[in-house]
Amino acid sequence: MKILVVGNGGREHAIAWALLQSPQVTQVLCVPGNGGTATMDRCQNLSFRSDDFGGIARFAEVNGVALIVIGPEFPLSIGIVDYLNNRNIPVFGPTRAGAQIESSKTWAKALMEDANIPTPKSATFTDLTTARAYIEQQGAPIVVKADGLAGGKGVIVAETLAEALTAVELLFAQNYGRLLIEEYVTGQEVSVIALTDGKTVRALLPAQDHKRIGDGDTGANTGGMGAYAPAPLATPALMLRVQNEVLDPTLAALKRKGIDYRGVLYAGLMISPSGEPKVLEFNCRFGDPETQAILPLLATPLVDLLLACTEQRLAALPPIEWKPAVATCVTIAAQGYPGNYERGKVISGIDMATNEGTLVFHAGTQLKQNRVVTDGGRVLSVTCIAPDFASSIDRVYQGVKAINFEGMYYRQDIAQRALS
Ligand SMILES: Nc1ncnc2c1ncn2[C@@H]1O[C@H](COP(=O)(O)OP(=O)(O)O)[C@@H](O)[C@H]1O
Ligand SMILES: [Mg+2]
């Protein structure tokens, strides 16, 4: 069976790797992929753009691709699944209507409020004057969120009134027509990534990621500097509440709207100090880098799960099985990220880092004249699975230290929270 994966990040490399763990998957094609998917056995890159729906569909039809998996939110938000559904090509991911759960934070908030899903209270604004008045009336801290895909740059957690007022001005000036202004809540964050076929929704292992660039969660926000799973914070009791209070009612609310949602339903949760889960946001795709920590722990073949979702038979599948282990994933970035950085640095040591239990997933890399060179801000990540977090952390950093390129940067404290 041939499977095509759309995307070029670490997430897509991990998805391709996990799919290839099943002998029935003979080949994975990545559009456009990266240096890691270019060099992996039975994997090949194709140079279509992710918005070239026609090109991707034709390739899939001519080459007998059994399933297309959409990695990133952007092609989902512009309707790649609708297009492929119309051509009867099996695809994993929600339609454009379903993807609004991520692409519009105000749409998602309205859905949550309708379905009584626990989420911080908020209000929606389309003009500066009323937004400013609301902020002044509510006071700080307060959270300002752009409505629309923002690549992780659309949310400002404002500590002061002045910061919040500047944030709304800035976001309206950036042509976001609509903003969500949200109550600030405290607690610990956890990502619950679930799979759904539109009728049943099943959570994968909970994960935590590290968004800030610096150790101790300091400095600028990034796409994610590391992750670990399963997050000890998300106890079985908490996961049961998330299933009953978040995942099931969200799927039911989508269904009431006439949306047949199949794919990933990812809940970004804040767990209050008293243990109450609240939804900060939904995503309509796998998390990056959480996926690089979660999928190596999966014992059930990923291909079986994804096909069950697209063919609407998830309920008939036995419970998802996991290896009795934990995973730590450390992202290695280019010097300067998340600001300006250079590309084209030769990477060495990837083979040395890779061994039984330690995997290297590429993100911003490219194969150039048979050498793997840097080609993005988040360059690659190392994941180590081990029986416990102490050894997983120890060994993941041994892997990280085996890798070398000019200006490489990584956080030293990934998964430390899992130890305490
Ligand atoms: N209501 C809130 N209270 C406190 N912090 C928040 C709140 N909403 C979001 N945040 C913080 O901002 C981050 C980004 O917000 P999120 O809604 O996940 O948007 P995105 O991932 O699209 O940038 C969250 O991971 C969390 O740390
Ligand atoms: Mg988020």
Short mmCIF file of C-alpha atoms and ligand atoms in Angstrom, two decimals:
data_model
loop_
_atom_site.label_atom_id
_atom_site.label_comp_id
_atom_site.label_asym_id
_atom_site.label_seq_id
_atom_site.Cartn_x
_atom_site.Cartn_y
_atom_site.Cartn_z
CA MET A 1 0.00 0.00 0.00
CA LYS A 2 1.26 3.49 -0.90
CA ILE A 3 0.48 6.45 1.34
CA LEU A 4 1.04 10.10 0.53
CA VAL A 5 1.78 12.57 3.34
CA VAL A 6 1.38 16.30 2.79
CA GLY A 7 3.76 18.56 4.73
CA ASN A 8 7.45 19.12 5.36
CA GLY A 9 7.96 19.29 9.12
CA GLY A 10 9.15 17.00 11.88
CA ARG A 11 5.54 15.97 12.35
CA GLU A 12 5.33 14.67 8.79
CA HIS A 13 8.65 12.83 9.09
CA ALA A 14 7.32 11.15 12.26
CA ILE A 15 4.02 10.27 10.56
CA ALA A 16 5.88 8.80 7.56
CA TRP A 17 8.18 6.84 9.88
CA ALA A 18 5.25 5.50 11.93
CA LEU A 19 3.35 4.47 8.78
CA LEU A 20 6.41 2.59 7.50
CA GLN A 21 6.54 0.48 10.69
CA SER A 22 3.75 -1.61 9.08
CA PRO A 23 4.93 -4.13 6.46
CA GLN A 24 1.76 -3.54 4.41
CA VAL A 25 2.88 0.05 3.82
CA THR A 26 5.25 -0.39 0.90
CA GLN A 27 5.99 3.25 0.22
CA VAL A 28 5.37 6.71 1.65
CA LEU A 29 5.43 9.73 -0.62
CA CYS A 30 5.94 13.13 0.98
CA VAL A 31 4.74 16.40 -0.50
CA PRO A 32 7.14 18.16 -0.36
CA GLY A 33 8.92 16.41 2.55
CA ASN A 34 12.36 17.31 3.88
CA GLY A 35 15.90 15.93 4.08
CA GLY A 36 14.75 13.21 6.48
CA THR A 37 11.91 11.88 4.34
CA ALA A 38 14.22 12.09 1.30
CA THR A 39 16.73 9.72 2.92
CA MET A 40 14.41 7.29 4.74
CA ASP A 41 14.01 3.79 3.28
CA ARG A 42 10.82 3.28 1.21
CA CYS A 43 10.13 7.02 1.39
CA GLN A 44 10.30 9.54 -1.42
CA ASN A 45 9.69 13.27 -1.78
CA LEU A 46 7.49 14.82 -4.45
CA SER A 47 7.85 18.46 -5.31
CA PHE A 48 4.18 19.50 -5.50
CA ARG A 49 3.12 22.55 -3.55
CA SER A 50 0.72 21.74 -0.71
CA ASP A 51 -1.96 23.89 -2.42
CA ASP A 52 -1.59 22.10 -5.76
CA PHE A 53 -4.64 19.93 -5.07
CA GLY A 54 -5.01 18.93 -8.72
CA GLY A 55 -1.40 17.80 -9.03
CA ILE A 56 -1.56 15.80 -5.81
CA ALA A 57 -4.88 14.18 -6.77
CA ARG A 58 -3.66 13.20 -10.23
CA PHE A 59 -0.48 11.69 -8.82
CA ALA A 60 -2.52 9.70 -6.27
CA GLU A 61 -4.90 8.38 -8.95
CA VAL A 62 -2.18 7.43 -11.44
CA ASN A 63 0.02 5.77 -8.80
CA GLY A 64 -2.67 3.96 -6.83
CA VAL A 65 -2.14 5.83 -3.55
CA ALA A 66 -4.37 4.19 -0.93
CA LEU A 67 -4.51 7.12 1.50
CA ILE A 68 -3.47 10.77 1.70
CA VAL A 69 -2.60 12.14 5.15
CA ILE A 70 -2.66 15.91 5.57
CA GLY A 71 -0.09 17.14 8.10
CA PRO A 72 -0.40 20.95 8.40
CA GLU A 73 -3.42 23.15 9.07
CA PHE A 74 -3.04 25.41 6.04
CA PRO A 75 -4.08 22.97 3.28
CA LEU A 76 -6.91 21.74 5.54
CA SER A 77 -8.15 25.30 6.04
CA ILE A 78 -8.32 25.90 2.29
CA GLY A 79 -10.24 22.71 1.57
CA ILE A 80 -7.79 20.05 0.38
CA VAL A 81 -9.96 17.34 1.97
CA ASP A 82 -13.12 18.62 0.28
CA TYR A 83 -11.28 18.53 -3.05
CA LEU A 84 -9.96 14.98 -2.56
CA ASN A 85 -13.33 13.75 -1.23
CA ASN A 86 -14.95 15.01 -4.42
CA ARG A 87 -12.49 12.94 -6.42
CA ASN A 88 -13.09 9.89 -4.19
CA ILE A 89 -9.48 9.75 -3.00
CA PRO A 90 -9.24 8.44 0.59
CA VAL A 91 -7.90 11.21 2.81
CA PHE A 92 -7.21 11.64 6.53
CA GLY A 93 -8.14 15.09 7.82
CA PRO A 94 -11.20 17.30 8.32
CA THR A 95 -12.95 19.26 5.59
CA ARG A 96 -12.62 23.02 5.33
CA ALA A 97 -15.75 23.45 7.45
CA GLY A 98 -14.31 21.21 10.16
CA ALA A 99 -10.90 22.87 10.01
CA GLN A 100 -12.55 26.11 11.19
CA ILE A 101 -12.14 24.67 14.66
CA GLU A 102 -8.51 25.75 14.28
CA SER A 103 -8.62 28.38 11.55
CA SER A 104 -11.16 30.55 13.41
CA LYS A 105 -10.79 30.92 17.15
CA THR A 106 -14.10 32.80 17.34
CA TRP A 107 -15.89 30.00 15.47
CA ALA A 108 -14.35 27.43 17.81
CA LYS A 109 -15.30 29.51 20.85
CA ALA A 110 -18.92 29.76 19.70
CA LEU A 111 -18.99 25.99 19.18
CA MET A 112 -17.63 25.41 22.68
CA GLU A 113 -20.09 27.81 24.25
CA ASP A 114 -23.00 26.14 22.42
CA ALA A 115 -21.92 22.72 23.65
CA ASN A 116 -21.05 23.82 27.19
CA ILE A 117 -17.44 22.80 26.85
CA PRO A 118 -15.25 24.20 29.64
CA THR A 119 -13.25 27.12 28.20
CA PRO A 120 -12.16 30.56 29.48
CA LYS A 121 -14.83 33.21 29.00
CA SER A 122 -14.29 35.62 26.16
CA ALA A 123 -15.79 38.17 23.81
CA THR A 124 -15.38 38.77 20.07
CA PHE A 125 -14.51 42.19 18.58
CA THR A 126 -14.38 43.62 15.09
CA ASP A 127 -13.36 47.19 15.96
CA LEU A 128 -10.68 48.85 18.00
CA THR A 129 -12.84 51.17 20.09
CA THR A 130 -15.08 48.52 21.62
CA ALA A 131 -12.15 46.14 22.06
CA ARG A 132 -10.23 48.82 23.98
CA ALA A 133 -13.24 49.64 26.13
CA TYR A 134 -13.71 45.95 26.98
CA ILE A 135 -10.06 45.55 27.96
CA GLU A 136 -10.17 48.62 30.18
CA GLN A 137 -13.29 47.30 31.85
CA GLN A 138 -11.89 43.76 32.34
CA GLY A 139 -8.37 44.73 33.41
CA ALA A 140 -5.12 42.77 33.09
CA PRO A 141 -3.82 40.11 32.83
CA ILE A 142 -5.90 39.32 29.76
CA VAL A 143 -5.38 37.35 26.55
CA VAL A 144 -5.78 38.73 23.01
CA LYS A 145 -6.21 36.23 20.17
CA ALA A 146 -6.28 36.89 16.43
CA ASP A 147 -9.03 35.12 14.51
CA GLY A 148 -7.32 33.17 11.74
CA LEU A 149 -4.25 31.02 11.20
CA ALA A 150 -1.30 32.93 12.61
CA GLY A 151 1.44 30.32 12.76
CA GLY A 152 1.65 30.62 16.54
CA LYS A 153 2.05 34.41 16.40
CA GLY A 154 -1.56 35.46 16.92
CA VAL A 155 -1.92 35.18 20.69
CA ILE A 156 -0.70 37.76 23.19
CA VAL A 157 -0.89 36.96 26.88
CA ALA A 158 -0.89 40.52 28.19
CA GLU A 159 0.35 41.09 31.74
CA THR A 160 -0.61 44.75 31.71
CA LEU A 161 -3.42 46.89 30.32
CA ALA A 162 -0.93 48.76 28.11
CA GLU A 163 0.33 45.51 26.61
CA ALA A 164 -3.22 44.37 25.86
CA LEU A 165 -4.14 47.68 24.24
CA THR A 166 -1.02 47.60 22.06
CA ALA A 167 -1.79 44.00 21.11
CA VAL A 168 -5.29 44.78 19.81
CA GLU A 169 -3.97 47.74 17.82
CA LEU A 170 -1.21 45.62 16.34
CA LEU A 171 -3.47 42.72 15.39
CA PHE A 172 -6.14 44.94 13.81
CA ALA A 173 -3.34 46.73 11.91
CA GLN A 174 -2.15 43.31 10.65
CA ASN A 175 -5.57 42.97 9.01
CA TYR A 176 -7.11 40.46 11.34
CA GLY A 177 -10.71 41.59 11.07
CA ARG A 178 -11.78 39.86 14.23
CA LEU A 179 -10.24 39.30 17.65
CA LEU A 180 -11.08 37.21 20.64
CA ILE A 181 -10.36 38.73 24.02
CA GLU A 182 -10.18 36.04 26.64
CA GLU A 183 -10.03 35.67 30.38
CA TYR A 184 -6.53 34.82 31.63
CA VAL A 185 -6.43 31.44 33.36
CA THR A 186 -3.61 29.76 35.27
CA GLY A 187 -2.48 26.17 35.55
CA GLN A 188 -0.49 23.65 33.55
CA GLU A 189 -0.96 23.00 29.87
CA VAL A 190 -1.44 19.62 28.26
CA SER A 191 -2.09 18.63 24.66
CA VAL A 192 -4.63 15.90 24.07
CA ILE A 193 -4.45 14.74 20.48
CA ALA A 194 -7.39 12.53 19.54
CA LEU A 195 -8.39 10.65 16.41
CA THR A 196 -11.94 10.64 15.16
CA ASP A 197 -13.96 9.08 12.36
CA GLY A 198 -16.87 11.47 12.88
CA LYS A 199 -18.71 9.08 15.21
CA THR A 200 -16.13 7.95 17.76
CA VAL A 201 -13.23 9.93 19.17
CA ARG A 202 -10.22 8.32 20.82
CA ALA A 203 -7.43 10.15 22.61
CA LEU A 204 -3.76 9.37 22.06
CA LEU A 205 -1.34 9.67 24.97
CA PRO A 206 -1.35 13.16 26.50
CA ALA A 207 1.73 15.26 25.82
CA GLN A 208 3.30 18.50 26.96
CA ASP A 209 5.31 20.78 24.74
CA HIS A 210 7.77 23.59 25.42
CA LYS A 211 6.83 26.72 23.48
CA ARG A 212 9.42 29.25 24.65
CA ILE A 213 12.88 29.47 23.15
CA GLY A 214 14.78 29.60 26.46
CA ASP A 215 15.35 27.26 29.38
CA GLY A 216 12.89 27.69 32.23
CA ASP A 217 10.19 28.77 29.73
CA THR A 218 11.74 32.16 29.05
CA GLY A 219 12.07 34.28 25.91
CA ALA A 220 10.06 34.34 22.69
CA ASN A 221 7.38 31.88 21.65
CA THR A 222 8.38 29.31 19.03
CA GLY A 223 6.71 26.54 17.08
CA GLY A 224 7.81 24.23 19.91
CA MET A 225 11.26 23.38 21.29
CA GLY A 226 10.51 19.92 22.61
CA ALA A 227 7.82 17.65 24.02
CA TYR A 228 7.29 14.62 26.15
CA ALA A 229 4.67 11.93 26.53
CA PRO A 230 2.77 10.66 28.37
CA ALA A 231 2.38 13.80 30.48
CA PRO A 232 2.17 12.60 34.11
CA LEU A 233 -0.15 15.54 34.84
CA ALA A 234 -2.87 13.95 32.71
CA THR A 235 -3.91 11.10 34.99
CA PRO A 236 -6.39 8.46 33.77
CA ALA A 237 -9.08 10.28 35.79
CA LEU A 238 -8.31 13.56 34.03
CA MET A 239 -8.26 11.85 30.62
CA LEU A 240 -11.72 10.43 31.36
CA ARG A 241 -12.98 13.94 32.10
CA VAL A 242 -11.41 15.23 28.88
CA GLN A 243 -13.16 12.47 26.96
CA ASN A 244 -16.54 13.18 28.57
CA GLU A 245 -16.40 16.94 28.95
CA VAL A 246 -14.38 17.92 25.88
CA LEU A 247 -13.88 15.34 23.13
CA ASP A 248 -17.31 13.68 23.00
CA PRO A 249 -19.35 16.89 23.28
CA THR A 250 -17.15 18.65 20.70
CA LEU A 251 -17.68 15.88 18.17
CA ALA A 252 -21.40 15.94 18.91
CA ALA A 253 -21.48 19.73 18.41
CA LEU A 254 -19.67 19.38 15.07
CA LYS A 255 -22.18 16.74 14.00
CA ARG A 256 -25.09 19.04 14.93
CA LYS A 257 -23.58 21.62 12.59
CA GLY A 258 -23.69 19.03 9.81
CA ILE A 259 -19.91 18.57 9.83
CA ASP A 260 -18.65 15.02 9.26
CA TYR A 261 -15.33 15.54 11.04
CA ARG A 262 -12.71 12.86 10.40
CA GLY A 263 -9.08 13.29 11.34
CA VAL A 264 -7.27 14.74 14.31
CA LEU A 265 -9.09 16.66 17.00
CA TYR A 266 -6.42 18.22 19.18
CA ALA A 267 -7.42 19.95 22.40
CA GLY A 268 -4.96 22.42 23.90
CA LEU A 269 -5.93 22.37 27.55
CA MET A 270 -5.13 24.35 30.66
CA ILE A 271 -5.49 22.27 33.81
CA SER A 272 -6.40 24.60 36.66
CA PRO A 273 -4.65 24.24 40.03
CA SER A 274 -7.78 22.43 41.27
CA GLY A 275 -7.61 19.99 38.34
CA GLU A 276 -10.31 21.37 36.04
CA PRO A 277 -9.56 21.04 32.30
CA LYS A 278 -10.31 24.10 30.17
CA VAL A 279 -9.92 24.30 26.40
CA LEU A 280 -7.60 27.11 25.26
CA GLU A 281 -7.83 26.10 21.63
CA PHE A 282 -8.48 23.26 19.22
CA ASN A 283 -6.22 22.24 16.37
CA CYS A 284 -7.36 20.17 13.41
CA ARG A 285 -4.07 18.31 12.88
CA PHE A 286 -1.28 16.54 14.75
CA GLY A 287 0.89 18.72 16.99
CA ASP A 288 4.51 19.49 16.16
CA PRO A 289 6.63 18.43 18.10
CA GLU A 290 4.15 16.43 20.25
CA THR A 291 3.71 13.94 17.41
CA GLN A 292 7.43 13.17 17.44
CA ALA A 293 7.06 12.13 21.11
CA ILE A 294 3.71 10.31 20.81
CA LEU A 295 3.98 8.20 17.65
CA PRO A 296 7.18 6.32 18.64
CA LEU A 297 5.22 5.01 21.66
CA LEU A 298 2.33 3.73 19.59
CA ALA A 299 2.08 -0.08 19.47
CA THR A 300 -1.09 -0.21 17.33
CA PRO A 301 -0.12 0.35 13.68
CA LEU A 302 -0.75 4.00 12.76
CA VAL A 303 -1.98 2.98 9.32
CA ASP A 304 -4.78 0.92 10.91
CA LEU A 305 -5.91 3.90 12.98
CA LEU A 306 -5.85 6.39 10.12
CA LEU A 307 -7.70 4.07 7.74
CA ALA A 308 -10.30 3.32 10.43
CA CYS A 309 -10.89 7.08 10.75
CA THR A 310 -11.34 7.68 7.03
CA GLU A 311 -13.49 4.53 6.64
CA GLN A 312 -15.56 5.34 9.70
CA ARG A 313 -14.94 2.16 11.67
CA LEU A 314 -12.97 3.41 14.65
CA ALA A 315 -15.48 1.98 17.15
CA ALA A 316 -14.83 -1.54 15.85
CA LEU A 317 -11.09 -1.28 16.49
CA PRO A 318 -9.66 -2.70 19.74
CA PRO A 319 -8.35 -0.11 22.23
CA ILE A 320 -5.22 1.73 21.09
CA GLU A 321 -2.12 0.01 22.48
CA TRP A 322 1.05 1.70 23.70
CA LYS A 323 4.57 0.56 24.43
CA PRO A 324 5.25 0.51 28.17
CA ALA A 325 7.65 3.45 27.88
CA VAL A 326 7.91 7.23 27.85
CA ALA A 327 9.32 9.56 25.21
CA THR A 328 11.27 12.80 25.27
CA CYS A 329 11.71 14.87 22.12
CA VAL A 330 14.26 17.71 21.91
CA THR A 331 14.10 20.15 19.01
CA ILE A 332 17.35 21.50 17.61
CA ALA A 333 17.00 24.95 16.06
CA ALA A 334 19.15 27.24 13.97
CA GLN A 335 20.94 30.13 15.67
CA GLY A 336 18.64 33.16 15.73
CA TYR A 337 15.35 31.23 15.60
CA PRO A 338 12.52 32.30 16.10
CA GLY A 339 14.01 35.47 14.58
CA ASN A 340 16.27 35.55 11.53
CA TYR A 341 18.57 32.61 10.90
CA GLU A 342 20.79 31.27 8.15
CA ARG A 343 20.25 28.16 6.06
CA GLY A 344 22.54 25.76 4.27
CA LYS A 345 24.69 24.59 7.22
CA VAL A 346 25.96 21.03 6.80
CA ILE A 347 24.61 18.68 9.50
CA SER A 348 26.72 15.82 10.80
CA GLY A 349 26.24 13.05 13.33
CA ILE A 350 22.64 12.07 12.52
CA ASP A 351 23.62 8.40 12.11
CA MET A 352 25.60 8.49 15.34
CA ALA A 353 22.57 9.87 17.19
CA THR A 354 20.21 7.22 15.82
CA ASN A 355 20.00 3.87 17.60
CA GLU A 356 17.58 1.42 19.17
CA GLY A 357 15.20 3.75 21.02
CA THR A 358 16.58 7.01 19.66
CA LEU A 359 15.11 8.53 16.51
CA VAL A 360 15.99 11.66 14.57
CA PHE A 361 13.10 13.42 12.84
CA HIS A 362 14.01 16.14 10.39
CA ALA A 363 12.11 19.42 10.06
CA GLY A 364 13.95 22.28 8.32
CA THR A 365 16.47 20.19 6.42
CA GLN A 366 17.16 19.54 2.78
CA LEU A 367 19.19 16.99 0.86
CA LYS A 368 21.69 18.94 -1.25
CA GLN A 369 24.38 17.14 -3.29
CA ASN A 370 23.95 14.11 -1.04
CA ARG A 371 24.49 16.11 2.13
CA VAL A 372 21.84 17.03 4.65
CA VAL A 373 21.87 20.79 5.21
CA THR A 374 19.76 23.11 7.35
CA ASP A 375 16.78 24.70 5.61
CA GLY A 376 14.61 26.17 8.35
CA GLY A 377 14.42 27.51 11.89
CA ARG A 378 13.51 24.29 13.63
CA VAL A 379 16.03 21.98 11.99
CA LEU A 380 15.45 18.55 13.47
CA SER A 381 14.48 16.79 16.65
CA VAL A 382 15.73 13.82 18.58
CA THR A 383 13.26 11.50 20.33
CA CYS A 384 14.26 8.87 22.84
CA ILE A 385 11.92 6.22 24.20
CA ALA A 386 12.93 4.60 27.49
CA PRO A 387 11.29 2.97 30.51
CA ASP A 388 11.28 6.20 32.55
CA PHE A 389 11.82 9.93 32.10
CA ALA A 390 15.19 10.01 33.86
CA SER A 391 16.76 7.63 31.33
CA SER A 392 14.78 9.03 28.40
CA ILE A 393 16.08 12.55 29.16
CA ASP A 394 19.62 11.32 29.70
CA ARG A 395 19.71 9.39 26.44
CA VAL A 396 17.92 11.98 24.32
CA TYR A 397 20.62 14.52 25.18
CA GLN A 398 23.34 11.99 24.30
CA GLY A 399 21.70 11.83 20.88
CA VAL A 400 21.44 15.61 20.63
CA LYS A 401 25.15 15.98 21.46
CA ALA A 402 26.11 13.56 18.69
CA ILE A 403 24.60 15.98 16.14
CA ASN A 404 26.48 19.01 14.97
CA PHE A 405 25.98 22.01 12.71
CA GLU A 406 27.13 25.59 12.92
CA GLY A 407 24.99 27.61 15.33
CA MET A 408 22.82 24.72 16.57
CA TYR A 409 20.69 25.61 19.57
CA TYR A 410 18.49 23.51 21.85
CA ARG A 411 16.89 23.77 25.26
CA GLN A 412 18.60 21.88 28.07
CA ASP A 413 15.50 21.37 30.23
CA ILE A 414 13.03 19.42 28.07
CA ALA A 415 10.80 17.10 30.15
CA GLN A 416 12.30 18.20 33.46
CA ARG A 417 8.73 18.87 34.62
CA ALA A 418 7.95 15.18 34.16
CA LEU A 419 10.54 14.30 36.82
CA SER A 420 8.97 16.31 39.64
N1 LIG B 1 -6.91 32.12 28.38
C1 LIG B 1 -5.61 31.95 28.54
N2 LIG B 1 -5.03 32.15 29.75
C2 LIG B 1 -3.69 32.02 29.91
N3 LIG B 1 -2.84 31.67 28.93
C3 LIG B 1 -3.37 31.45 27.69
C4 LIG B 1 -4.76 31.58 27.44
N4 LIG B 1 -4.98 31.30 26.15
C5 LIG B 1 -3.77 31.01 25.60
N5 LIG B 1 -2.80 31.11 26.53
C6 LIG B 1 -1.35 30.85 26.30
O1 LIG B 1 -1.02 31.21 24.97
C7 LIG B 1 -0.57 30.07 24.22
C8 LIG B 1 -1.08 30.16 22.80
O2 LIG B 1 -2.48 30.18 22.80
P1 LIG B 1 -3.34 29.22 21.88
O3 LIG B 1 -4.77 29.54 22.11
O4 LIG B 1 -2.90 27.83 22.10
O5 LIG B 1 -2.98 29.74 20.41
P2 LIG B 1 -1.96 29.30 19.28
O6 LIG B 1 -1.44 27.93 19.60
O7 LIG B 1 -2.79 29.37 18.05
O8 LIG B 1 -0.89 30.37 19.30
C9 LIG B 1 -1.10 28.88 25.01
O9 LIG B 1 -0.32 27.74 24.78
C10 LIG B 1 -1.03 29.39 26.44
O10 LIG B 1 0.29 29.28 26.94
MG MG B 2 -1.60 26.47 20.97
#
